[in-house]
GROMACS .gro file of C-alpha atoms in nm:
model
  343
    1UNK     CA    1   0.000   0.000   0.000
    2UNK     CA    2   0.146   0.342  -0.096
    3UNK     CA    3   0.244   0.572   0.190
    4UNK     CA    4   0.061   0.905   0.209
    5UNK     CA    5   0.301   1.192   0.278
    6UNK     CA    6   0.143   1.458   0.495
    7UNK     CA    7   0.204   1.822   0.583
    8UNK     CA    8   0.079   2.071   0.839
    9UNK     CA    9  -0.173   2.333   0.729
   10UNK     CA   10  -0.427   2.581   0.866
   11UNK     CA   11  -0.758   2.422   0.770
   12UNK     CA   12  -1.129   2.507   0.771
   13UNK     CA   13  -1.374   2.216   0.747
   14UNK     CA   14  -1.683   2.434   0.693
   15UNK     CA   15  -1.799   2.792   0.703
   16UNK     CA   16  -1.788   2.938   1.052
   17UNK     CA   17  -1.598   3.163   1.290
   18UNK     CA   18  -1.225   3.191   1.241
   19UNK     CA   19  -1.170   3.042   1.586
   20UNK     CA   20  -1.279   2.703   1.446
   21UNK     CA   21  -0.976   2.677   1.220
   22UNK     CA   22  -0.727   2.401   1.299
   23UNK     CA   23  -0.360   2.335   1.234
   24UNK     CA   24  -0.352   1.972   1.130
   25UNK     CA   25  -0.212   1.720   0.885
   26UNK     CA   26  -0.329   1.692   0.525
   27UNK     CA   27  -0.185   1.501   0.230
   28UNK     CA   28   0.087   1.694   0.049
   29UNK     CA   29  -0.062   1.822  -0.281
   30UNK     CA   30   0.108   1.700  -0.597
   31UNK     CA   31   0.142   1.906  -0.914
   32UNK     CA   32  -0.044   1.812  -1.230
   33UNK     CA   33   0.038   1.922  -1.585
   34UNK     CA   34   0.133   2.288  -1.597
   35UNK     CA   35   0.164   2.314  -1.219
   36UNK     CA   36   0.445   2.347  -0.965
   37UNK     CA   37   0.472   2.228  -0.606
   38UNK     CA   38   0.627   2.479  -0.365
   39UNK     CA   39   0.774   2.433  -0.019
   40UNK     CA   40   0.633   2.742   0.147
   41UNK     CA   41   0.876   2.954   0.346
   42UNK     CA   42   0.642   3.241   0.443
   43UNK     CA   43   0.282   3.344   0.390
   44UNK     CA   44   0.095   3.664   0.472
   45UNK     CA   45  -0.268   3.736   0.552
   46UNK     CA   46  -0.515   3.960   0.369
   47UNK     CA   47  -0.856   4.066   0.505
   48UNK     CA   48  -1.075   3.902   0.240
   49UNK     CA   49  -0.927   3.554   0.275
   50UNK     CA   50  -0.999   3.556   0.649
   51UNK     CA   51  -1.342   3.719   0.632
   52UNK     CA   52  -1.456   3.479   0.359
   53UNK     CA   53  -1.443   3.194   0.611
   54UNK     CA   54  -1.773   3.295   0.775
   55UNK     CA   55  -1.970   3.232   0.455
   56UNK     CA   56  -2.093   3.589   0.410
   57UNK     CA   57  -1.916   3.614   0.073
   58UNK     CA   58  -1.989   3.264  -0.055
   59UNK     CA   59  -2.181   3.388  -0.362
   60UNK     CA   60  -1.881   3.590  -0.480
   61UNK     CA   61  -1.602   3.379  -0.331
   62UNK     CA   62  -1.717   3.022  -0.264
   63UNK     CA   63  -1.500   2.774  -0.077
   64UNK     CA   64  -1.471   2.397  -0.101
   65UNK     CA   65  -1.371   2.195   0.203
   66UNK     CA   66  -1.137   2.110   0.356
   67UNK     CA   67  -1.006   2.457   0.275
   68UNK     CA   68  -0.646   2.562   0.339
   69UNK     CA   69  -0.626   2.931   0.429
   70UNK     CA   70  -0.382   3.170   0.262
   71UNK     CA   71  -0.306   3.325  -0.074
   72UNK     CA   72   0.027   3.515  -0.066
   73UNK     CA   73   0.356   3.329  -0.026
   74UNK     CA   74   0.725   3.294  -0.089
   75UNK     CA   75   0.892   2.954  -0.118
   76UNK     CA   76   1.104   2.714  -0.319
   77UNK     CA   77   0.992   2.493  -0.609
   78UNK     CA   78   1.014   2.127  -0.508
   79UNK     CA   79   0.843   1.954  -0.802
   80UNK     CA   80   0.717   2.045  -1.146
   81UNK     CA   81   0.436   1.891  -1.349
   82UNK     CA   82   0.447   1.796  -1.713
   83UNK     CA   83   0.493   2.083  -1.954
   84UNK     CA   84   0.634   2.335  -1.705
   85UNK     CA   85   0.920   2.534  -1.859
   86UNK     CA   86   0.902   2.860  -1.668
   87UNK     CA   87   1.027   2.727  -1.332
   88UNK     CA   88   1.260   2.448  -1.220
   89UNK     CA   89   1.312   2.259  -0.897
   90UNK     CA   90   1.515   2.476  -0.660
   91UNK     CA   91   1.386   2.810  -0.792
   92UNK     CA   92   1.292   3.062  -0.524
   93UNK     CA   93   0.950   3.205  -0.611
   94UNK     CA   94   0.680   3.429  -0.468
   95UNK     CA   95   0.330   3.533  -0.559
   96UNK     CA   96  -0.032   3.443  -0.487
   97UNK     CA   97  -0.303   3.199  -0.583
   98UNK     CA   98  -0.680   3.180  -0.535
   99UNK     CA   99  -0.846   2.849  -0.441
  100UNK     CA  100  -0.981   2.661  -0.742
  101UNK     CA  101  -1.338   2.724  -0.623
  102UNK     CA  102  -1.276   3.095  -0.690
  103UNK     CA  103  -1.158   3.048  -1.049
  104UNK     CA  104  -1.407   3.307  -1.180
  105UNK     CA  105  -1.278   3.568  -0.934
  106UNK     CA  106  -0.917   3.477  -1.013
  107UNK     CA  107  -0.986   3.531  -1.383
  108UNK     CA  108  -1.083   3.892  -1.305
  109UNK     CA  109  -0.745   3.952  -1.140
  110UNK     CA  110  -0.509   3.805  -1.400
  111UNK     CA  111  -0.494   3.589  -1.710
  112UNK     CA  112  -0.428   3.302  -1.703
  113UNK     CA  113  -0.583   3.295  -1.354
  114UNK     CA  114  -0.352   3.225  -1.062
  115UNK     CA  115  -0.488   2.927  -0.868
  116UNK     CA  116  -0.338   2.745  -0.570
  117UNK     CA  117  -0.413   2.499  -0.292
  118UNK     CA  118  -0.365   2.741   0.002
  119UNK     CA  119  -0.044   2.890   0.142
  120UNK     CA  120  -0.076   2.858   0.520
  121UNK     CA  121   0.073   2.514   0.469
  122UNK     CA  122   0.409   2.348   0.436
  123UNK     CA  123   0.345   2.277   0.067
  124UNK     CA  124   0.118   2.429  -0.197
  125UNK     CA  125   0.055   2.370  -0.567
  126UNK     CA  126   0.025   2.657  -0.816
  127UNK     CA  127  -0.052   2.703  -1.183
  128UNK     CA  128   0.291   2.786  -1.326
  129UNK     CA  129   0.214   3.007  -1.624
  130UNK     CA  130   0.041   3.305  -1.463
  131UNK     CA  131   0.137   3.667  -1.384
  132UNK     CA  132   0.065   3.582  -1.020
  133UNK     CA  133   0.402   3.406  -0.979
  134UNK     CA  134   0.758   3.536  -1.017
  135UNK     CA  135   1.113   3.444  -0.931
  136UNK     CA  136   1.230   3.587  -0.599
  137UNK     CA  137   1.554   3.777  -0.660
  138UNK     CA  138   1.862   3.725  -0.445
  139UNK     CA  139   1.869   3.971  -0.159
  140UNK     CA  140   1.491   3.986  -0.115
  141UNK     CA  141   1.394   3.782   0.191
  142UNK     CA  142   1.107   3.537   0.177
  143UNK     CA  143   0.916   3.730   0.443
  144UNK     CA  144   0.946   4.059   0.256
  145UNK     CA  145   0.853   3.895  -0.074
  146UNK     CA  146   0.544   3.738   0.082
  147UNK     CA  147   0.414   4.082   0.183
  148UNK     CA  148   0.413   4.210  -0.174
  149UNK     CA  149   0.166   4.020  -0.395
  150UNK     CA  150  -0.192   4.113  -0.302
  151UNK     CA  151  -0.116   4.441  -0.123
  152UNK     CA  152   0.138   4.545  -0.384
  153UNK     CA  153  -0.070   4.456  -0.688
  154UNK     CA  154  -0.370   4.638  -0.539
  155UNK     CA  155  -0.157   4.945  -0.470
  156UNK     CA  156  -0.022   4.939  -0.826
  157UNK     CA  157  -0.376   4.916  -0.962
  158UNK     CA  158  -0.479   5.216  -0.752
  159UNK     CA  159  -0.179   5.421  -0.860
  160UNK     CA  160  -0.250   5.345  -1.226
  161UNK     CA  161  -0.621   5.421  -1.196
  162UNK     CA  162  -0.544   5.752  -1.025
  163UNK     CA  163  -0.304   5.869  -1.295
  164UNK     CA  164  -0.142   6.081  -1.024
  165UNK     CA  165   0.104   6.355  -1.113
  166UNK     CA  166   0.381   6.515  -0.906
  167UNK     CA  167   0.229   6.773  -0.674
  168UNK     CA  168  -0.116   6.612  -0.662
  169UNK     CA  169  -0.273   6.606  -0.318
  170UNK     CA  170  -0.421   6.265  -0.236
  171UNK     CA  171  -0.600   6.164   0.084
  172UNK     CA  172  -0.564   5.798   0.180
  173UNK     CA  173  -0.829   5.666   0.421
  174UNK     CA  174  -0.713   5.361   0.616
  175UNK     CA  175  -0.344   5.408   0.543
  176UNK     CA  176  -0.202   5.177   0.810
  177UNK     CA  177  -0.302   4.841   0.658
  178UNK     CA  178  -0.129   4.617   0.409
  179UNK     CA  179  -0.231   4.806   0.094
  180UNK     CA  180  -0.140   5.136   0.255
  181UNK     CA  181   0.205   5.002   0.339
  182UNK     CA  182   0.275   4.978  -0.036
  183UNK     CA  183   0.058   5.261  -0.171
  184UNK     CA  184   0.208   5.535   0.045
  185UNK     CA  185   0.568   5.465  -0.066
  186UNK     CA  186   0.453   5.442  -0.430
  187UNK     CA  187   0.281   5.780  -0.408
  188UNK     CA  188   0.569   5.937  -0.219
  189UNK     CA  189   0.818   5.817  -0.482
  190UNK     CA  190   0.591   5.974  -0.748
  191UNK     CA  191   0.613   6.305  -0.552
  192UNK     CA  192   0.246   6.300  -0.460
  193UNK     CA  193   0.151   6.491  -0.144
  194UNK     CA  194  -0.019   6.230   0.075
  195UNK     CA  195  -0.271   6.309   0.348
  196UNK     CA  196  -0.316   5.988   0.548
  197UNK     CA  197  -0.570   5.895   0.815
  198UNK     CA  198  -0.426   5.717   1.117
  199UNK     CA  199  -0.453   5.714   1.494
  200UNK     CA  200  -0.184   5.901   1.691
  201UNK     CA  201  -0.001   5.577   1.771
  202UNK     CA  202   0.048   5.518   1.396
  203UNK     CA  203   0.137   5.878   1.308
  204UNK     CA  204   0.510   5.814   1.284
  205UNK     CA  205   0.457   5.489   1.098
  206UNK     CA  206   0.261   5.643   0.809
  207UNK     CA  207   0.496   5.942   0.791
  208UNK     CA  208   0.788   5.701   0.754
  209UNK     CA  209   0.601   5.538   0.465
  210UNK     CA  210   0.564   5.873   0.289
  211UNK     CA  211   0.265   6.061   0.433
  212UNK     CA  212   0.317   6.438   0.435
  213UNK     CA  213   0.018   6.500   0.664
  214UNK     CA  214  -0.173   6.280   0.907
  215UNK     CA  215  -0.533   6.319   1.024
  216UNK     CA  216  -0.651   6.146   1.341
  217UNK     CA  217  -0.975   5.993   1.215
  218UNK     CA  218  -1.091   5.928   1.570
  219UNK     CA  219  -1.068   6.291   1.678
  220UNK     CA  220  -1.216   6.484   1.385
  221UNK     CA  221  -1.446   6.450   1.087
  222UNK     CA  222  -1.197   6.353   0.818
  223UNK     CA  223  -1.368   6.531   0.527
  224UNK     CA  224  -1.410   6.852   0.727
  225UNK     CA  225  -1.047   6.841   0.834
  226UNK     CA  226  -0.927   6.785   0.478
  227UNK     CA  227  -1.127   7.087   0.360
  228UNK     CA  228  -0.997   7.297   0.649
  229UNK     CA  229  -0.640   7.218   0.543
  230UNK     CA  230  -0.707   7.221   0.167
  231UNK     CA  231  -0.998   7.459   0.103
  232UNK     CA  232  -1.002   7.392  -0.273
  233UNK     CA  233  -1.026   7.018  -0.212
  234UNK     CA  234  -0.782   6.736  -0.276
  235UNK     CA  235  -0.718   6.583  -0.617
  236UNK     CA  236  -0.828   6.240  -0.501
  237UNK     CA  237  -0.946   6.035  -0.207
  238UNK     CA  238  -0.833   5.672  -0.196
  239UNK     CA  239  -1.046   5.457   0.033
  240UNK     CA  240  -0.887   5.149   0.187
  241UNK     CA  241  -1.115   5.111   0.489
  242UNK     CA  242  -1.466   5.260   0.483
  243UNK     CA  243  -1.770   5.069   0.352
  244UNK     CA  244  -1.930   5.219   0.045
  245UNK     CA  245  -2.206   5.407   0.224
  246UNK     CA  246  -1.944   5.595   0.426
  247UNK     CA  247  -1.788   5.762   0.124
  248UNK     CA  248  -2.051   6.023   0.043
  249UNK     CA  249  -1.909   6.254   0.307
  250UNK     CA  250  -1.553   6.189   0.197
  251UNK     CA  251  -1.642   6.299  -0.154
  252UNK     CA  252  -1.709   6.653  -0.031
  253UNK     CA  253  -1.334   6.692   0.021
  254UNK     CA  254  -1.252   6.628  -0.346
  255UNK     CA  255  -1.202   6.918  -0.588
  256UNK     CA  256  -1.424   6.940  -0.899
  257UNK     CA  257  -1.298   6.693  -1.157
  258UNK     CA  258  -1.118   6.485  -0.896
  259UNK     CA  259  -1.128   6.112  -0.825
  260UNK     CA  260  -1.268   5.884  -0.558
  261UNK     CA  261  -1.096   5.546  -0.569
  262UNK     CA  262  -1.218   5.258  -0.355
  263UNK     CA  263  -1.116   4.898  -0.284
  264UNK     CA  264  -1.372   4.812  -0.013
  265UNK     CA  265  -1.685   4.599  -0.058
  266UNK     CA  266  -1.976   4.662  -0.056
  267UNK     CA  267  -1.901   4.924  -0.319
  268UNK     CA  268  -2.051   5.274  -0.304
  269UNK     CA  269  -2.383   5.332  -0.477
  270UNK     CA  270  -2.316   5.538  -0.789
  271UNK     CA  271  -2.651   5.715  -0.744
  272UNK     CA  272  -2.523   5.876  -0.424
  273UNK     CA  273  -2.273   6.077  -0.630
  274UNK     CA  274  -2.505   6.176  -0.915
  275UNK     CA  275  -2.457   6.538  -1.014
  276UNK     CA  276  -2.113   6.562  -0.856
  277UNK     CA  277  -1.815   6.650  -1.073
  278UNK     CA  278  -1.589   6.359  -0.988
  279UNK     CA  279  -1.492   6.012  -1.106
  280UNK     CA  280  -1.591   5.727  -0.872
  281UNK     CA  281  -1.417   5.394  -0.930
  282UNK     CA  282  -1.384   5.069  -0.738
  283UNK     CA  283  -1.045   4.918  -0.815
  284UNK     CA  284  -0.972   4.546  -0.791
  285UNK     CA  285  -0.636   4.377  -0.762
  286UNK     CA  286  -0.481   4.327  -1.104
  287UNK     CA  287  -0.183   4.108  -1.191
  288UNK     CA  288  -0.014   4.210  -1.515
  289UNK     CA  289   0.300   4.041  -1.652
  290UNK     CA  290   0.605   4.193  -1.486
  291UNK     CA  291   0.420   4.356  -1.196
  292UNK     CA  292   0.564   4.126  -0.931
  293UNK     CA  293   0.913   4.180  -1.074
  294UNK     CA  294   0.856   4.556  -1.049
  295UNK     CA  295   0.749   4.528  -0.686
  296UNK     CA  296   1.048   4.308  -0.605
  297UNK     CA  297   1.286   4.559  -0.764
  298UNK     CA  298   1.135   4.843  -0.559
  299UNK     CA  299   1.163   4.635  -0.243
  300UNK     CA  300   1.528   4.567  -0.320
  301UNK     CA  301   1.614   4.933  -0.382
  302UNK     CA  302   1.453   5.035  -0.054
  303UNK     CA  303   1.157   5.227  -0.192
  304UNK     CA  304   0.915   4.958  -0.062
  305UNK     CA  305   1.019   4.879   0.296
  306UNK     CA  306   0.915   4.557   0.468
  307UNK     CA  307   0.609   4.668   0.667
  308UNK     CA  308   0.579   4.362   0.892
  309UNK     CA  309   0.410   4.413   1.227
  310UNK     CA  310   0.383   4.055   1.356
  311UNK     CA  311   0.531   3.715   1.287
  312UNK     CA  312   0.382   3.378   1.381
  313UNK     CA  313   0.506   3.023   1.331
  314UNK     CA  314   0.277   2.791   1.135
  315UNK     CA  315   0.188   2.615   1.462
  316UNK     CA  316   0.025   2.945   1.570
  317UNK     CA  317  -0.149   2.996   1.237
  318UNK     CA  318  -0.498   2.992   1.389
  319UNK     CA  319  -0.399   3.257   1.642
  320UNK     CA  320  -0.253   3.463   1.359
  321UNK     CA  321  -0.588   3.455   1.175
  322UNK     CA  322  -0.792   3.535   1.487
  323UNK     CA  323  -0.574   3.827   1.592
  324UNK     CA  324  -0.551   3.960   1.237
  325UNK     CA  325  -0.931   3.965   1.212
  326UNK     CA  326  -1.003   4.106   1.556
  327UNK     CA  327  -0.714   4.341   1.637
  328UNK     CA  328  -0.571   4.653   1.476
  329UNK     CA  329  -0.299   4.557   1.230
  330UNK     CA  330  -0.021   4.785   1.112
  331UNK     CA  331   0.122   4.673   0.780
  332UNK     CA  332   0.142   4.299   0.722
  333UNK     CA  333   0.118   3.983   0.933
  334UNK     CA  334   0.358   3.705   0.835
  335UNK     CA  335   0.325   3.335   0.909
  336UNK     CA  336   0.673   3.180   0.897
  337UNK     CA  337   0.644   2.825   0.764
  338UNK     CA  338   1.011   2.738   0.707
  339UNK     CA  339   1.331   2.930   0.761
  340UNK     CA  340   1.460   3.131   0.467
  341UNK     CA  341   1.799   2.991   0.370
  342UNK     CA  342   1.902   3.335   0.242
  343UNK     CA  343   1.816   3.498   0.576
   0.00000   0.00000   0.00000
């Protein structure tokens, strides 16, 4: 009888609260044609992949069970399936992959869609020929690389949608999270004047990332404070935190002809902005060929610092998910699965 080789993974057996996750053994996934198997070194968490566990998003993002949590990763290729030419065993790689049950959603993000078996695990299998995977360059640690895919690709999509120019004034709502940790440096490098919302404890953090001004969203009405500081309005508001119905007030701080960019679901109702002279757009993560290489290069040259607030071993993967969902997070949370041989 063949021996089943197992691995540890953070697993959900059904929809429910995140506290019901388990770290347990599953069979190691094997790559099929066009796929690669990766020994995961590090994985990071994103809000959607944790919130989806309760079933509230099952129409948009269905899960099949048992479900291994996690999308972003860095690791080393350990096996390749038939027909794979892009990667070889021993290659250090990083990127992201949606579960196969979300293939329709993955197709909206990149083509061919990036699919995977779940990255809070010792091993994962990925489709090889997608823009959601890239070689990890020497000098870029696995932990830093794992912070880049979803947050970085979302930030790039926002920067492109905004078409920002040097000197533009852009307010970023919810600047302390994972997307903000990439977007603020991107805007700062482009010489955009960033007004970030953050609590006083995070003031220094967002300034280090590139914010020129900080507004304490707990102490004042953010839109009123923006207008007080910039009476003609800002060129754009980028929303990383508020639900759609909370953006009508924020729009009052935008100059005529400006932009309101959003990444949060549920999306704002377009009717709420009828008659206003502004562009309202919900931006989704987009993986274009070369984007991950671009992010890696910027991480290497220091323009995208490693914004890691907490690290957990895989054995504490459930605690990582619970605390990520229920506590304030600055930057990215990393689950360390295996030590990075390059440090």
